[in-house]
Amino acid sequence: MNPLDWLKRLGVTRTILAAFLLVLWIVSAVATELDLVLLFSDCLVRTGMNGILVLALVPAVRGGVGLNFGIPLGMVCGLLATVIFMNFDARGGLGLFGSIALGAALGAGAGWLYARLLEAVRGQEMMVGIYVGFGSVAGASILWLFFPVSNPELIWPLGGEGLRNTLVLDGYFKQWLDLKLAIPLGGTAFVPVGLLAFWLGLCGLVYLFFRTRVGMALSAAGANPRFAEASGIDVRSMRSLGVIISTAMGAVGIVVFSQSYGFVQLYKAPLLMAFPTVAALLIGGASVRVAKVSHVIIGTFLFQSVLTTSLPLVNALVGQAEGAQALTNLPEIARLIISNGIILYALTRKESA
Amino acid sequence: MKRVSKAWVRGILLTGLVSFAWACSGGGETSDSADSSQAADDGKLPFKIGLMTGTVSQGEDEYRGAEAVIAQYGADRIRHVTYPDNFMTEQEAMISQVLNVAADKDVKAFILAQGVPGSMAAIKRVREFRPDMKFLVYEPHEDPHQIADYADVCIMPDNLKRGETIVDLAKEMGAKTFVHYSFPRHMSQELISRRAKIMEERCASQGMKFVFANAPDPTGDQGLPGAQKFILEDVPRQVKQYGQDTAFFSTNCGMQEPLIRSSADNHAIMPEQCCPSPTHGYPGALGIAISEEDAGDMGAIRQAIHEKVAEAGNTGRMGSWPVSVGMVAIEALTELAIKAVEGETGIADQASVASELQTAAKAEVTVLPFEDKQNYYMFLIESVVF
Amino acid sequence: MGKLRQLALQNVVPILFTVLCVSGIIAARADISLPILANDIVTRLSRNLFLVLSLIIPVVAGMGLNFGIIVGAMCGQIGLIVVENQGASGLGAFFAAMGVSIPFSLIFGWLTGLLLNRAKGREMITGMILAFFANGIYQAVFLLMAGPVIPLHNQRILLDGGIGLAITIDLIGTGGQLDRLLRPSIPFMGLPLFIPVATFIFIALLCVALRGYLRTKSGQELRAVGQDMHVAEISGINVDRTRMRAILISTVLGGLGQIIWLSNIGTMNTFQSHEQVGPYAIAALLVGGATVAHATIWHAILGTLLFHTLFQVSPIAGQILLGSAQIGEYFREFVAYAVIGVTLALHAWRTRRS
């Protein structure tokens, strides 16, 4: 395939973002003392840790319910599973995969209820999803306070009851996946092979799923419900299936996110996490109706890399200008404008395809 | 016809609401008055105190401080409410909470801890119908010159002076570079931006390099996880550039946990948190296990932190204040409020504020007025090094 | 009987909320003071109604719930900043702030409209990201340029260094001006109930204007676009221009509404006051029985009343029912979000039944 065709397939938005990222890296390499290898390693870790959450949106879009802003519901299930396993002092791979399995099961259950709600609100799924997400985070906050916790590492140190804001995964399964098969790049930098493999493996599974009969029926139900109905597909249960998978994967996603991050964040932390997740998928080239696994991979990498690179870069650039006290606020503002400006641009471009 | 009937429904709804409100109001009135009549003769406070804090997800210290004074004076004497977690954008809810408690005629004094934005507006509104209400504010977020005109007493950790003490402590711990994390919204708070300048000057006079680093705003597009992740990524970068003898400081409570964690992991220096207390950030960052009987025991908590820091091989390079400043402040303000309502004069004097703080902290406390204000004080407690 | 049932079905959302409010008041009756509650509800009505009303036009035009209203709110704040900088005071200053905000609203509203026209079907998420983006610009202007570039000189609103605005600005000149103008009180259960009549008159004027506008040809075009963009296009309506008009109106009204809101509160959180505008105004509108496709003035009024009553009552009710102050706060949030989700669900269920 010649490069021009390849560019065309990538789309204008992605090309611009990729070029922007390249410029960021070149500037960091040429004009600052930033360690490019470390920066690159951070980009990969961030991509891996957010990737499953972004992937979780795909089945919902395919099933025709649009962007699943209710993904915090799945995250809360994953957090609950993690907390249960930590409370029983399950460490290492057992803790991680136990949390993933239980989280997925809880997520599937919650997803089933959520799907029934969404079925009732056809046409307004995204609005309802936002509030379901917010509501589940607020409801979970009450749960965290009442959780019958016995592991002393998890209890509020002053109050002696309820779960802490932040639980440390050290000694449990902190970076368990990240460090599996990791290729060290010197210093603290490394390529998180285990994490990326796990994510890409899941991507592959989702890809294969959409090749199966059920997966194809799900896509058909989302793309053209009437036609699907006519050809004998149970559209309702297919849509529900999409939501259930999406919510269960949201639960898996937050467990993987937490292990990479090293902390489990309860209470308000998942509240706004749906938005960057959705933004990553959209940047990858998806829309409300179309989402492919390739969109997930490209979008997560581009979006997370731009976020990871831009702030340290601008910090370093401004830091070099001597006596620039007045400019101390500039980097974060610049980042806010640049990264959101680019998302806006991506959202408002009229794509031909 | 349809329009008329719709209007009817709305009318019925509204009347229903109002009449229900009327109907159940009787119950509320009687229970209130019954409360106050019996209160005076059973040795309890003959009045109530309103107290507003954040929830535990904002920071545990103040909420536990409130629980402590409730345990002392009884839940019927202290009316405790909380402000919303995203208090920056939900002023309305915060004001309503204050108003509702202030409507109780037995509430004679009100403690706002912390004095989140909206405090001035709330005080103004309450004084419209309760001009006698005393307001005591811990850590006002609003303009210090302005809030001092509204509140009776304001206290806060001496954040300007801390600009010098933190740098000095970092120097003692061996720091050669001082990294200050913040973001625009915080830097537009007068005391924080002034402190950053003080720190920069102090670093210059101590022969240290001062680095101002921007972090993402936790209320911004990446949320708190994004901001925390940034800290975890950036500390190793800074350590790589400036070496392990780098001291870190962040102005945001949510960033303390990753900052403490990565300072310990990278053997960097962490002289003090934004809000100094052994319970702020350390337990979450280091996974401090507190058994049920030790919960709330500051000595045990300090000991546990000590062990964890030693385990990380970073002894002598991490610090805080020995007690929870939030708890101390709330206990001290409660005592001041009681004295004020009982008619004692001079509660806003430097001496009485200092003595109450000292009693609550069980440690030496330095109290100084803010500029020329006679009711706005800033205090310092001696640091503890783990 | 069948008619009554139909009516109940049509108003199921407001009815549900009324039940919630009333049961909340009953649950919290020992800890709640009704005169204060009444005062607070009246104040909140006068404070929020204008903002909620400003959302109606885009809904009618089929653009859904305008999260871009935050841009309007920022323009309103620009107006206040300019006037407070001059040190002006009084009712004139209040209206001057409104006057200053309008040209800004028109410019930024126009840009918002351009953007949203390019993002048909994705207006909501685009509006949200736009708010983050605009926030960056707003910070750049008022933190970096206020002082050296933009001639703001009043030390009262600037940071100590003379660069950048203070985080909170006490609205000495404009605060409470309209509310104080005519604020009679009627005795209500032992305490005076203050009614800001002037503010309500101002809001009533807007209601009349909105109603009138929707009956003009331009207003009818808006409706047509809202019902079906393609049909409207075929029947010769310039869809993009109509949508632009809706956003312009909404942005200008949002700016004015924000000035009323802030003037009532009396202090401005310079860099965050605007952020809360979107979600809550939208929620209030929905609670009143409005939908993504249909919203009227009555929905706005009833919704503001119910939503804010519930917001006031639910933390106290939660505290009493569940026994701790912070659970009351989480309960409030849970009720607010969950109930809005349920509201939307009920609405969709109702439309599908009929």
mmCIF file of C-alpha atoms in Angstrom, chain A residues 96-239:
data_model
loop_
_atom_site.group_PDB
_atom_site.id
_atom_site.type_symbol
_atom_site.label_atom_id
_atom_site.label_comp_id
_atom_site.label_asym_id
_atom_site.label_seq_id
_atom_site.Cartn_x
_atom_site.Cartn_y
_atom_site.Cartn_z
ATOM 1 C CA LEU A 96 -5.422 -9.441 40.360
ATOM 2 C CA PHE A 97 -7.186 -12.115 38.366
ATOM 3 C CA GLY A 98 -9.632 -12.790 41.173
ATOM 4 C CA SER A 99 -10.577 -9.104 41.144
ATOM 5 C CA ILE A 100 -10.831 -9.131 37.375
ATOM 6 C CA ALA A 101 -13.077 -12.194 37.374
ATOM 7 C CA LEU A 102 -15.308 -11.065 40.205
ATOM 8 C CA GLY A 103 -15.387 -7.536 38.774
ATOM 9 C CA ALA A 104 -16.461 -8.837 35.392
ATOM 10 C CA ALA A 105 -19.173 -10.939 37.011
ATOM 11 C CA LEU A 106 -20.484 -8.035 39.086
ATOM 12 C CA GLY A 107 -20.200 -5.788 36.040
ATOM 13 C CA ALA A 108 -22.201 -8.219 33.942
ATOM 14 C CA GLY A 109 -24.929 -8.276 36.587
ATOM 15 C CA ALA A 110 -25.024 -4.493 36.890
ATOM 16 C CA GLY A 111 -24.829 -4.266 33.112
ATOM 17 C CA TRP A 112 -27.897 -6.452 32.780
ATOM 18 C CA LEU A 113 -29.912 -4.076 34.989
ATOM 19 C CA TYR A 114 -28.425 -1.065 33.215
ATOM 20 C CA ALA A 115 -29.348 -2.582 29.854
ATOM 21 C CA ARG A 116 -32.948 -2.939 30.978
ATOM 22 C CA LEU A 117 -32.977 0.725 31.926
ATOM 23 C CA LEU A 118 -31.435 1.735 28.607
ATOM 24 C CA GLU A 119 -33.996 -0.372 26.783
ATOM 25 C CA ALA A 120 -36.657 1.797 28.363
ATOM 26 C CA VAL A 121 -34.994 5.012 27.237
ATOM 27 C CA ARG A 122 -34.209 4.240 23.622
ATOM 28 C CA GLY A 123 -32.911 7.355 21.927
ATOM 29 C CA GLN A 124 -31.635 8.988 25.116
ATOM 30 C CA GLU A 125 -29.103 6.410 26.186
ATOM 31 C CA MET A 126 -26.167 8.800 26.418
ATOM 32 C CA MET A 127 -27.912 11.383 28.614
ATOM 33 C CA VAL A 128 -29.244 8.665 30.904
ATOM 34 C CA GLY A 129 -25.826 7.032 30.922
ATOM 35 C CA ILE A 130 -24.118 10.190 32.222
ATOM 36 C CA TYR A 131 -26.461 10.391 35.164
ATOM 37 C CA VAL A 132 -26.378 6.653 35.823
ATOM 38 C CA GLY A 133 -22.600 6.957 35.982
ATOM 39 C CA PHE A 134 -22.725 9.913 38.388
ATOM 40 C CA GLY A 135 -25.420 8.241 40.474
ATOM 41 C CA SER A 136 -23.476 5.007 40.802
ATOM 42 C CA VAL A 137 -20.387 6.907 41.988
ATOM 43 C CA ALA A 138 -22.396 8.772 44.634
ATOM 44 C CA GLY A 139 -24.189 5.578 45.672
ATOM 45 C CA ALA A 140 -20.889 3.719 45.894
ATOM 46 C CA SER A 141 -19.517 6.464 48.168
ATOM 47 C CA ILE A 142 -22.166 5.519 50.714
ATOM 48 C CA LEU A 143 -21.224 1.863 50.248
ATOM 49 C CA TRP A 144 -17.521 2.567 50.884
ATOM 50 C CA LEU A 145 -18.388 4.251 54.167
ATOM 51 C CA PHE A 146 -20.420 1.267 55.361
ATOM 52 C CA PHE A 147 -18.252 -1.486 53.913
ATOM 53 C CA PRO A 148 -17.565 -4.111 56.597
ATOM 54 C CA VAL A 149 -13.809 -3.927 56.253
ATOM 55 C CA SER A 150 -11.484 -5.980 58.417
ATOM 56 C CA ASN A 151 -8.054 -5.499 56.808
ATOM 57 C CA PRO A 152 -6.391 -2.729 58.865
ATOM 58 C CA GLU A 153 -4.575 -1.366 55.808
ATOM 59 C CA LEU A 154 -7.890 -0.337 54.312
ATOM 60 C CA ILE A 155 -9.631 1.338 57.254
ATOM 61 C CA TRP A 156 -9.696 5.079 57.867
ATOM 62 C CA PRO A 157 -6.827 5.631 60.302
ATOM 63 C CA LEU A 158 -8.656 8.097 62.532
ATOM 64 C CA GLY A 159 -12.219 6.875 62.364
ATOM 65 C CA GLY A 160 -11.622 3.143 62.506
ATOM 66 C CA GLU A 161 -14.449 2.225 60.161
ATOM 67 C CA GLY A 162 -15.187 2.427 56.452
ATOM 68 C CA LEU A 163 -12.786 2.342 53.528
ATOM 69 C CA ARG A 164 -10.043 4.892 52.964
ATOM 70 C CA ASN A 165 -9.942 7.251 50.045
ATOM 71 C CA THR A 166 -6.849 5.656 48.608
ATOM 72 C CA LEU A 167 -5.772 2.043 49.040
ATOM 73 C CA VAL A 168 -2.178 1.119 48.327
ATOM 74 C CA LEU A 169 -1.600 -1.911 46.115
ATOM 75 C CA ASP A 170 2.009 -2.383 47.224
ATOM 76 C CA GLY A 171 2.398 -6.029 48.160
ATOM 77 C CA TYR A 172 -0.964 -6.849 46.610
ATOM 78 C CA PHE A 173 -0.677 -6.590 42.878
ATOM 79 C CA LYS A 174 0.896 -3.209 42.146
ATOM 80 C CA GLN A 175 2.129 -3.164 38.537
ATOM 81 C CA TRP A 176 1.779 -6.948 38.390
ATOM 82 C CA LEU A 177 0.921 -6.834 34.692
ATOM 83 C CA ASP A 178 3.173 -3.855 33.900
ATOM 84 C CA LEU A 179 6.273 -5.641 35.107
ATOM 85 C CA LYS A 180 5.508 -9.039 33.589
ATOM 86 C CA LEU A 181 7.961 -9.549 30.726
ATOM 87 C CA ALA A 182 8.800 -5.839 30.907
ATOM 88 C CA ILE A 183 11.761 -4.751 28.794
ATOM 89 C CA PRO A 184 13.905 -2.369 30.837
ATOM 90 C CA LEU A 185 15.076 0.732 28.987
ATOM 91 C CA GLY A 186 17.445 2.026 31.620
ATOM 92 C CA GLY A 187 16.559 3.971 34.761
ATOM 93 C CA THR A 188 12.921 3.746 35.652
ATOM 94 C CA ALA A 189 11.870 3.471 32.028
ATOM 95 C CA PHE A 190 10.517 0.209 30.668
ATOM 96 C CA VAL A 191 8.191 -1.220 28.041
ATOM 97 C CA PRO A 192 5.208 -2.721 29.889
ATOM 98 C CA VAL A 193 4.943 -5.798 27.700
ATOM 99 C CA GLY A 194 2.589 -7.711 30.007
ATOM 100 C CA LEU A 195 0.192 -4.812 30.282
ATOM 101 C CA LEU A 196 0.194 -4.097 26.563
ATOM 102 C CA ALA A 197 -0.130 -7.796 25.740
ATOM 103 C CA PHE A 198 -3.103 -8.153 28.061
ATOM 104 C CA TRP A 199 -4.781 -5.128 26.500
ATOM 105 C CA LEU A 200 -4.034 -6.114 22.912
ATOM 106 C CA GLY A 201 -5.114 -9.664 23.731
ATOM 107 C CA LEU A 202 -8.464 -8.351 24.885
ATOM 108 C CA CYS A 203 -8.631 -6.190 21.744
ATOM 109 C CA GLY A 204 -8.055 -9.340 19.722
ATOM 110 C CA LEU A 205 -10.797 -11.176 21.600
ATOM 111 C CA VAL A 206 -13.248 -8.361 20.948
ATOM 112 C CA TYR A 207 -12.216 -8.340 17.293
ATOM 113 C CA LEU A 208 -12.760 -12.093 17.034
ATOM 114 C CA PHE A 209 -16.040 -11.822 18.908
ATOM 115 C CA PHE A 210 -17.410 -9.547 16.207
ATOM 116 C CA ARG A 211 -16.519 -12.232 13.657
ATOM 117 C CA THR A 212 -18.637 -14.847 15.399
ATOM 118 C CA ARG A 213 -22.309 -15.280 14.628
ATOM 119 C CA VAL A 214 -23.404 -13.622 17.856
ATOM 120 C CA GLY A 215 -20.997 -10.758 17.330
ATOM 121 C CA MET A 216 -22.219 -10.197 13.802
ATOM 122 C CA ALA A 217 -25.817 -10.310 14.967
ATOM 123 C CA LEU A 218 -24.932 -7.710 17.612
ATOM 124 C CA SER A 219 -23.413 -5.388 15.011
ATOM 125 C CA ALA A 220 -26.370 -5.893 12.698
ATOM 126 C CA ALA A 221 -28.817 -5.075 15.488
ATOM 127 C CA GLY A 222 -26.946 -1.866 16.153
ATOM 128 C CA ALA A 223 -26.450 -0.823 12.555
ATOM 129 C CA ASN A 224 -29.948 -1.433 11.293
ATOM 130 C CA PRO A 225 -32.416 -2.665 13.904
ATOM 131 C CA ARG A 226 -35.350 -3.036 11.512
ATOM 132 C CA PHE A 227 -33.434 -5.062 8.991
ATOM 133 C CA ALA A 228 -31.952 -7.177 11.766
ATOM 134 C CA GLU A 229 -35.393 -7.801 13.225
ATOM 135 C CA ALA A 230 -36.631 -8.877 9.818
ATOM 136 C CA SER A 231 -33.806 -11.363 9.436
ATOM 137 C CA GLY A 232 -34.710 -12.980 12.719
ATOM 138 C CA ILE A 233 -32.279 -11.376 15.163
ATOM 139 C CA ASP A 234 -33.535 -10.592 18.655
ATOM 140 C CA VAL A 235 -32.528 -6.937 18.617
ATOM 141 C CA ARG A 236 -33.378 -6.308 22.251
ATOM 142 C CA SER A 237 -31.236 -9.048 23.653
ATOM 143 C CA MET A 238 -28.394 -8.149 21.291
ATOM 144 C CA ARG A 239 -28.412 -4.546 22.486
#
